[in-house]
CSV table of C-alpha atoms in Angstrom, one decimal:
chain,number,residue,atom,x,y,z
A,1,MET,CA,0.0,0.0,0.0
A,2,SER,CA,1.5,3.3,-1.0
A,3,PRO,CA,1.5,5.9,1.8
A,4,THR,CA,-0.9,8.9,1.8
A,5,HIS,CA,0.9,12.2,1.7
A,6,ARG,CA,0.3,14.9,4.3
A,7,SER,CA,2.1,18.2,4.3
A,8,ILE,CA,2.3,19.9,7.7
A,9,VAL,CA,3.4,23.4,8.7
A,10,VAL,CA,4.7,24.1,12.2
A,11,LEU,CA,3.9,27.7,12.8
A,12,GLY,CA,5.0,29.9,15.7
A,13,GLU,CA,7.2,32.7,16.9
A,14,ALA,CA,11.0,32.4,17.0
A,15,GLY,CA,12.3,30.5,19.9
A,16,VAL,CA,9.2,28.4,20.7
A,17,GLY,CA,10.9,25.2,19.4
A,18,LYS,CA,9.6,24.8,15.8
A,19,THR,CA,12.9,23.4,14.4
A,20,CYS,CA,13.3,21.2,17.5
A,21,PHE,CA,9.8,19.9,16.9
A,22,LEU,CA,10.7,19.1,13.2
A,23,ASP,CA,14.1,17.6,14.0
A,24,MET,CA,12.9,15.3,16.8
A,25,PHE,CA,9.8,14.1,15.0
A,26,VAL,CA,11.5,13.4,11.6
A,27,ASN,CA,15.0,12.3,12.7
A,28,GLY,CA,14.9,11.6,16.4
A,29,HIS,CA,17.4,14.2,17.6
A,30,HIS,CA,18.1,17.9,17.5
A,31,PHE,CA,20.4,20.4,15.7
A,32,ILE,CA,20.2,18.9,12.2
A,33,ARG,CA,21.2,20.6,9.0
A,34,HIS,CA,18.4,21.0,6.5
A,35,ASP,CA,18.4,22.4,3.0
A,36,GLY,CA,15.6,24.1,1.1
A,37,ASN,CA,14.9,21.2,-1.2
A,38,TRP,CA,12.7,18.8,0.8
A,39,MET,CA,12.1,16.7,-2.3
A,40,PHE,CA,15.7,15.9,-3.0
A,41,PRO,CA,17.9,16.8,0.0
A,42,SER,CA,21.6,17.4,-0.6
A,43,PRO,CA,24.3,15.1,0.8
A,44,GLY,CA,25.0,16.1,4.4
A,45,PHE,CA,21.5,17.5,5.0
A,46,ALA,CA,18.7,15.6,6.7
A,47,SER,CA,15.3,15.0,5.2
A,48,THR,CA,12.1,16.7,6.3
A,49,GLN,CA,10.0,13.7,5.5
A,50,ARG,CA,9.1,10.7,7.6
A,51,GLN,CA,6.6,7.8,7.1
A,52,LEU,CA,4.3,7.2,10.0
A,53,THR,CA,1.6,4.5,10.5
A,54,ILE,CA,-1.7,5.8,11.7
A,55,ASP,CA,-4.7,3.4,12.2
A,56,SER,CA,-2.8,0.7,10.2
A,57,ASN,CA,-2.5,3.1,7.3
A,58,PRO,CA,0.9,4.5,6.1
A,59,TYR,CA,1.3,8.2,5.8
A,60,LEU,CA,4.2,10.1,4.4
A,61,ILE,CA,4.6,13.3,6.5
A,62,THR,CA,6.4,16.3,5.0
A,63,MET,CA,7.1,18.9,7.6
A,64,LEU,CA,8.1,22.6,7.3
A,65,ASP,CA,8.5,25.2,10.0
A,66,LEU,CA,7.5,28.9,9.5
A,67,SER,CA,8.3,31.8,11.9
A,68,LEU,CA,5.7,34.4,12.8
A,69,THR,CA,8.3,36.8,14.2
A,70,PRO,CA,8.7,38.7,10.9
A,71,MET,CA,5.0,39.4,10.8
A,72,ARG,CA,5.0,40.7,14.4
A,73,THR,CA,8.2,42.8,14.0
A,74,GLN,CA,7.6,43.7,10.4
A,75,GLU,CA,11.2,43.0,9.5
A,76,GLU,CA,12.5,44.4,6.2
A,77,GLY,CA,12.3,41.9,3.4
A,78,PHE,CA,9.4,39.9,4.9
A,79,ARG,CA,7.0,38.7,2.2
A,80,SER,CA,3.6,37.5,3.3
A,81,ASP,CA,3.2,35.6,0.0
A,82,ILE,CA,5.8,33.0,1.2
A,83,PHE,CA,3.5,32.3,4.2
A,84,GLU,CA,0.4,32.2,2.0
A,85,LYS,CA,1.9,29.7,-0.5
A,86,GLN,CA,3.0,27.3,2.2
A,87,LEU,CA,-0.2,27.6,4.2
A,88,LEU,CA,-2.2,27.3,1.0
A,89,ASP,CA,-0.7,23.9,0.1
A,90,SER,CA,-0.6,22.4,3.5
A,91,HIS,CA,-3.0,19.7,4.8
A,92,GLY,CA,-2.6,20.8,8.4
A,93,VAL,CA,-0.9,23.3,10.8
A,94,VAL,CA,0.7,22.9,14.2
A,95,PHE,CA,0.1,26.1,16.1
A,96,LEU,CA,3.1,26.0,18.4
A,97,TYR,CA,3.7,28.3,21.4
A,98,ASP,CA,5.8,28.4,24.5
A,99,VAL,CA,4.0,27.7,27.7
A,100,THR,CA,6.5,30.0,29.5
A,101,ASP,CA,5.9,32.9,27.1
A,102,LYS,CA,2.4,34.3,27.0
A,103,ARG,CA,3.3,36.6,24.1
A,104,SER,CA,3.9,33.6,21.9
A,105,TYR,CA,0.5,32.2,22.8
A,106,ASP,CA,-1.2,35.6,22.1
A,107,LEU,CA,0.4,35.7,18.7
A,108,ILE,CA,-1.0,32.3,17.8
A,109,THR,CA,-4.5,33.0,19.0
A,110,GLU,CA,-4.8,36.6,17.8
A,111,HIS,CA,-2.9,36.5,14.5
A,112,ALA,CA,-1.8,33.0,13.3
A,113,TYR,CA,-5.3,31.6,12.9
A,114,THR,CA,-6.5,34.6,10.9
A,115,LEU,CA,-3.4,34.5,8.7
A,116,THR,CA,-3.8,30.8,8.0
A,117,TYR,CA,-7.5,31.1,7.3
A,118,LEU,CA,-7.0,34.0,4.8
A,119,SER,CA,-4.2,32.0,3.1
A,120,ARG,CA,-6.5,29.1,2.2
A,121,ARG,CA,-8.3,28.8,-1.2
A,122,SER,CA,-11.5,30.6,-1.6
A,123,GLU,CA,-12.5,28.5,-4.6
A,124,THR,CA,-12.4,24.8,-5.6
A,125,TYR,CA,-10.2,23.7,-8.5
A,126,ALA,CA,-13.4,23.8,-10.6
A,127,GLY,CA,-13.6,27.6,-9.9
A,128,LYS,CA,-16.6,27.4,-7.5
A,129,PRO,CA,-16.6,29.1,-4.1
A,130,TRP,CA,-16.1,26.9,-1.1
A,131,PRO,CA,-19.5,26.8,0.8
A,132,SER,CA,-17.7,27.6,4.1
A,133,GLY,CA,-15.9,30.6,2.6
A,134,ARG,CA,-12.4,29.1,2.6
A,135,GLN,CA,-11.0,25.6,2.2
A,136,ARG,CA,-10.7,24.0,5.7
A,137,PHE,CA,-7.5,22.8,7.2
A,138,GLY,CA,-6.4,20.4,9.9
A,139,CYS,CA,-5.0,22.0,13.1
A,140,VAL,CA,-3.8,21.3,16.6
A,141,LEU,CA,-2.7,23.8,19.3
A,142,VAL,CA,0.5,22.7,20.9
A,143,GLY,CA,2.3,24.2,24.0
A,144,ASN,CA,6.0,23.4,24.0
A,145,LYS,CA,8.5,23.3,26.9
A,146,ALA,CA,6.2,21.4,29.3
A,147,ASP,CA,9.4,19.8,30.7
A,148,ILE,CA,10.4,23.3,32.0
A,149,THR,CA,7.2,24.0,33.8
A,150,ALA,CA,7.2,20.5,35.3
A,151,LYS,CA,10.4,21.4,37.1
A,152,HIS,CA,9.7,25.1,37.6
A,153,PRO,CA,5.9,25.7,37.8
A,154,GLU,CA,6.5,29.4,38.5
A,155,LYS,CA,7.7,29.9,35.0
A,156,ARG,CA,4.4,28.9,33.4
A,157,GLU,CA,2.6,31.9,31.7
A,158,VAL,CA,-0.1,30.0,29.8
A,159,SER,CA,-2.5,27.7,31.6
A,160,LYS,CA,-3.4,24.3,30.0
A,161,GLY,CA,-7.1,25.0,30.6
A,162,LYS,CA,-7.0,28.3,28.8
A,163,ALA,CA,-5.3,26.8,25.7
A,164,GLY,CA,-7.6,23.9,25.7
A,165,GLU,CA,-10.7,26.1,25.8
A,166,TRP,CA,-9.5,28.1,22.8
A,167,ALA,CA,-8.7,25.0,20.8
A,168,SER,CA,-12.0,23.4,21.7
A,169,MET,CA,-13.9,26.5,20.5
A,170,HIS,CA,-12.5,25.8,17.0
A,171,GLY,CA,-13.1,22.1,17.2
A,172,TRP,CA,-9.4,21.2,17.6
A,173,LYS,CA,-7.3,19.3,20.0
A,174,SER,CA,-4.7,20.9,22.3
A,175,TYR,CA,-1.4,19.3,23.6
A,176,GLU,CA,1.4,20.2,25.9
A,177,VAL,CA,4.7,18.6,24.9
A,178,SER,CA,8.5,18.5,25.3
A,179,CYS,CA,10.3,18.6,22.0
A,180,TYR,CA,12.8,16.2,23.6
A,181,VAL,CA,10.2,13.4,23.7
A,182,ARG,CA,9.5,12.0,20.3
A,183,GLU,CA,6.5,9.9,21.3
A,184,GLU,CA,4.6,13.0,22.4
A,185,LEU,CA,5.3,14.7,19.0
A,186,GLU,CA,4.1,11.5,17.2
A,187,GLU,CA,0.8,11.8,19.2
A,188,VAL,CA,0.5,15.4,18.0
A,189,VAL,CA,1.0,14.5,14.4
A,190,ARG,CA,-1.5,11.7,14.6
A,191,GLY,CA,-4.0,14.2,16.0
A,192,LEU,CA,-3.3,16.6,13.2
A,193,VAL,CA,-3.7,13.9,10.5
A,194,GLU,CA,-7.1,13.1,12.1
A,195,SER,CA,-8.0,16.8,12.1
A,196,SER,CA,-7.0,17.1,8.4
A,197,LYS,CA,-9.2,14.2,7.4
A,198,LYS,CA,-12.1,15.6,9.3
A,199,ALA,CA,-11.6,19.0,7.5
A,200,GLU,CA,-11.7,17.2,4.2
A,201,ARG,CA,-14.8,15.3,5.1
A,202,ARG,CA,-16.6,18.5,6.1
A,203,ASP,CA,-15.6,20.2,2.9
A,204,ALA,CA,-16.9,17.3,0.9
A,205,GLU,CA,-20.2,17.3,2.9
A,206,ASP,CA,-20.6,21.1,2.3
A,207,LEU,CA,-20.1,20.6,-1.4
A,208,GLN,CA,-22.7,17.8,-1.4
A,209,ILE,CA,-25.1,20.0,0.5
A,210,SER,CA,-24.5,22.8,-2.1
A,211,VAL,CA,-25.2,20.3,-4.9
A,212,GLU,CA,-28.5,19.3,-3.2
A,213,GLU,CA,-29.5,22.9,-2.8
A,214,ARG,CA,-29.0,23.4,-6.5
A,215,TRP,CA,-31.0,20.4,-7.3
A,216,ARG,CA,-33.9,21.9,-5.3
A,217,GLU,CA,-33.5,25.0,-7.5
A,218,VAL,CA,-33.7,22.7,-10.6
A,219,GLU,CA,-36.9,21.3,-9.2
A,220,GLY,CA,-38.2,24.8,-9.0
A,221,TRP,CA,-38.2,25.4,-5.2
A,222,ASP,CA,-35.7,27.2,-3.0
A,223,MET,CA,-34.7,26.1,0.5
A,224,TRP,CA,-37.6,28.2,2.0
A,225,GLY,CA,-40.2,26.5,-0.1
A,226,LYS,CA,-40.7,29.4,-2.4
A,227,ARG,CA,-41.3,28.8,-6.1
A,228,ILE,CA,-38.4,29.9,-8.4
A,229,GLU,CA,-37.4,29.7,-12.0
A,230,PRO,CA,-35.0,26.9,-12.9
A,231,TRP,CA,-31.5,27.9,-13.9
A,232,GLY,CA,-29.6,26.5,-16.8
A,233,GLU,CA,-25.9,26.1,-15.9
A,234,PHE,CA,-24.5,23.7,-13.4
A,235,GLU,CA,-20.9,22.8,-12.6
A,236,GLY,CA,-20.5,21.0,-9.3
A,237,VAL,CA,-19.0,17.8,-7.9
A,238,GLY,CA,-20.5,15.8,-10.7
A,239,GLY,CA,-18.4,17.7,-13.2
A,240,LYS,CA,-19.4,17.9,-16.9
A,241,GLU,CA,-21.4,14.6,-16.7
A,242,GLY,CA,-23.4,15.9,-13.7
A,243,GLY,CA,-24.0,19.2,-15.5
A,244,GLU,CA,-25.4,17.4,-18.6
A,245,LYS,CA,-27.8,15.4,-16.4
A,246,VAL,CA,-29.1,18.5,-14.8
A,247,GLU,CA,-29.5,20.2,-18.2
A,248,ARG,CA,-31.5,17.3,-19.4
A,249,LYS,CA,-33.7,17.4,-16.3
A,250,ILE,CA,-34.2,21.2,-16.8
A,251,GLU,CA,-35.1,20.7,-20.5
A,252,GLY,CA,-37.5,17.9,-19.6
A,253,LYS,CA,-39.3,20.2,-17.1
A,254,LYS,CA,-39.5,22.9,-19.8
A,255,ASP,CA,-41.2,20.5,-22.2
A,256,LYS,CA,-43.7,19.5,-19.5
A,257,LYS,CA,-44.5,23.1,-18.9
A,258,LYS,CA,-45.1,23.6,-22.6
A,259,ASP,CA,-47.4,20.5,-22.8
A,260,LYS,CA,-49.4,21.7,-19.8
A,261,LYS,CA,-49.7,25.1,-21.3
A,262,GLY,CA,-50.9,23.7,-24.6
A,263,LEU,CA,-53.4,21.5,-22.9
A,264,GLY,CA,-54.7,24.4,-21.0
A,265,VAL,CA,-55.4,26.3,-24.2
A,266,SER,CA,-57.2,23.4,-25.9
A,267,PHE,CA,-59.5,23.0,-23.0
A,268,SER,CA,-60.2,26.8,-23.1
A,269,LYS,CA,-61.1,26.7,-26.8
A,270,LEU,CA,-63.3,23.6,-26.3
A,271,ARG,CA,-65.2,25.3,-23.5
A,272,ASP,CA,-65.8,28.4,-25.6
A,273,ALA,CA,-67.0,26.4,-28.5
A,274,LEU,CA,-69.6,24.4,-26.6
A,275,PRO,CA,-73.2,25.8,-26.6
A,276,ARG,CA,-74.4,27.5,-23.5
A,277,ILE,CA,-76.7,25.2,-21.6
A,278,ARG,CA,-79.1,26.7,-19.3
A,279,VAL,CA,-81.1,24.6,-16.8
A,280,LYS,CA,-84.6,26.0,-16.3
A,281,ASN,CA,-85.9,26.0,-12.8
A,282,LYS,CA,-88.5,23.2,-12.5
A,283,ALA,CA,-91.8,24.0,-10.9
A,284,PRO,CA,-92.1,22.7,-7.3
A,285,THR,CA,-93.8,19.4,-7.1
A,286,GLN,CA,-97.3,19.7,-5.7
């Protein structure tokens, strides 16, 4: 069985442990040299890909880390289109913050989510708007450096409950990890793959609902039960074949309307041609 590919972006401010997260998950240790070509890494550089089995299914995970610091500090030379391209093509995003740094958490919850959402596609490959406004993406909220707070609780600035509440509000899972423990990072990635699959299912369901709504329009009724005129162009999940079926359905309904109209006229002429019959009132029976 060939593995299913999943592209993941680890997003967070500088210093929260993004590269450590990538290094430990992919290679099992830190401080690794990477080059920019993840498809064909040069000799002496480590790969950013790793195969992981999830629910007995193989997945090829490609991981990339992006820093939000340029966005916050507005450093010279920062280009937002780099972020948009990476976030556009990813299946899921790890929102990574430092549990000992509230600012890193605020940057995630106040800016990173909006940036990611606006970077997603607004239309399907067929050129139709996504029913939800943007293409959904998988996501998990992850607090790093839990090992520090375990030894020094006074250094914690972001409570686990607060982070969990924010993630739950968006329908995501939240974790607290140490980037020195590979098993914890694997659990995060499994949760993100699950989230990405859920996002894809919801998008597919939305598109199906959209198709069903258009079928109601073809039938001549809107979603509120009001009579409307059928429309003639359809391009949805069914593609060209689906569109042709709908067109045939529309033409058939038009023909029925013509038949009904013609039948109505013939009855009208027949009624006018018939002699007027008047029934005289009979005298009451004695």
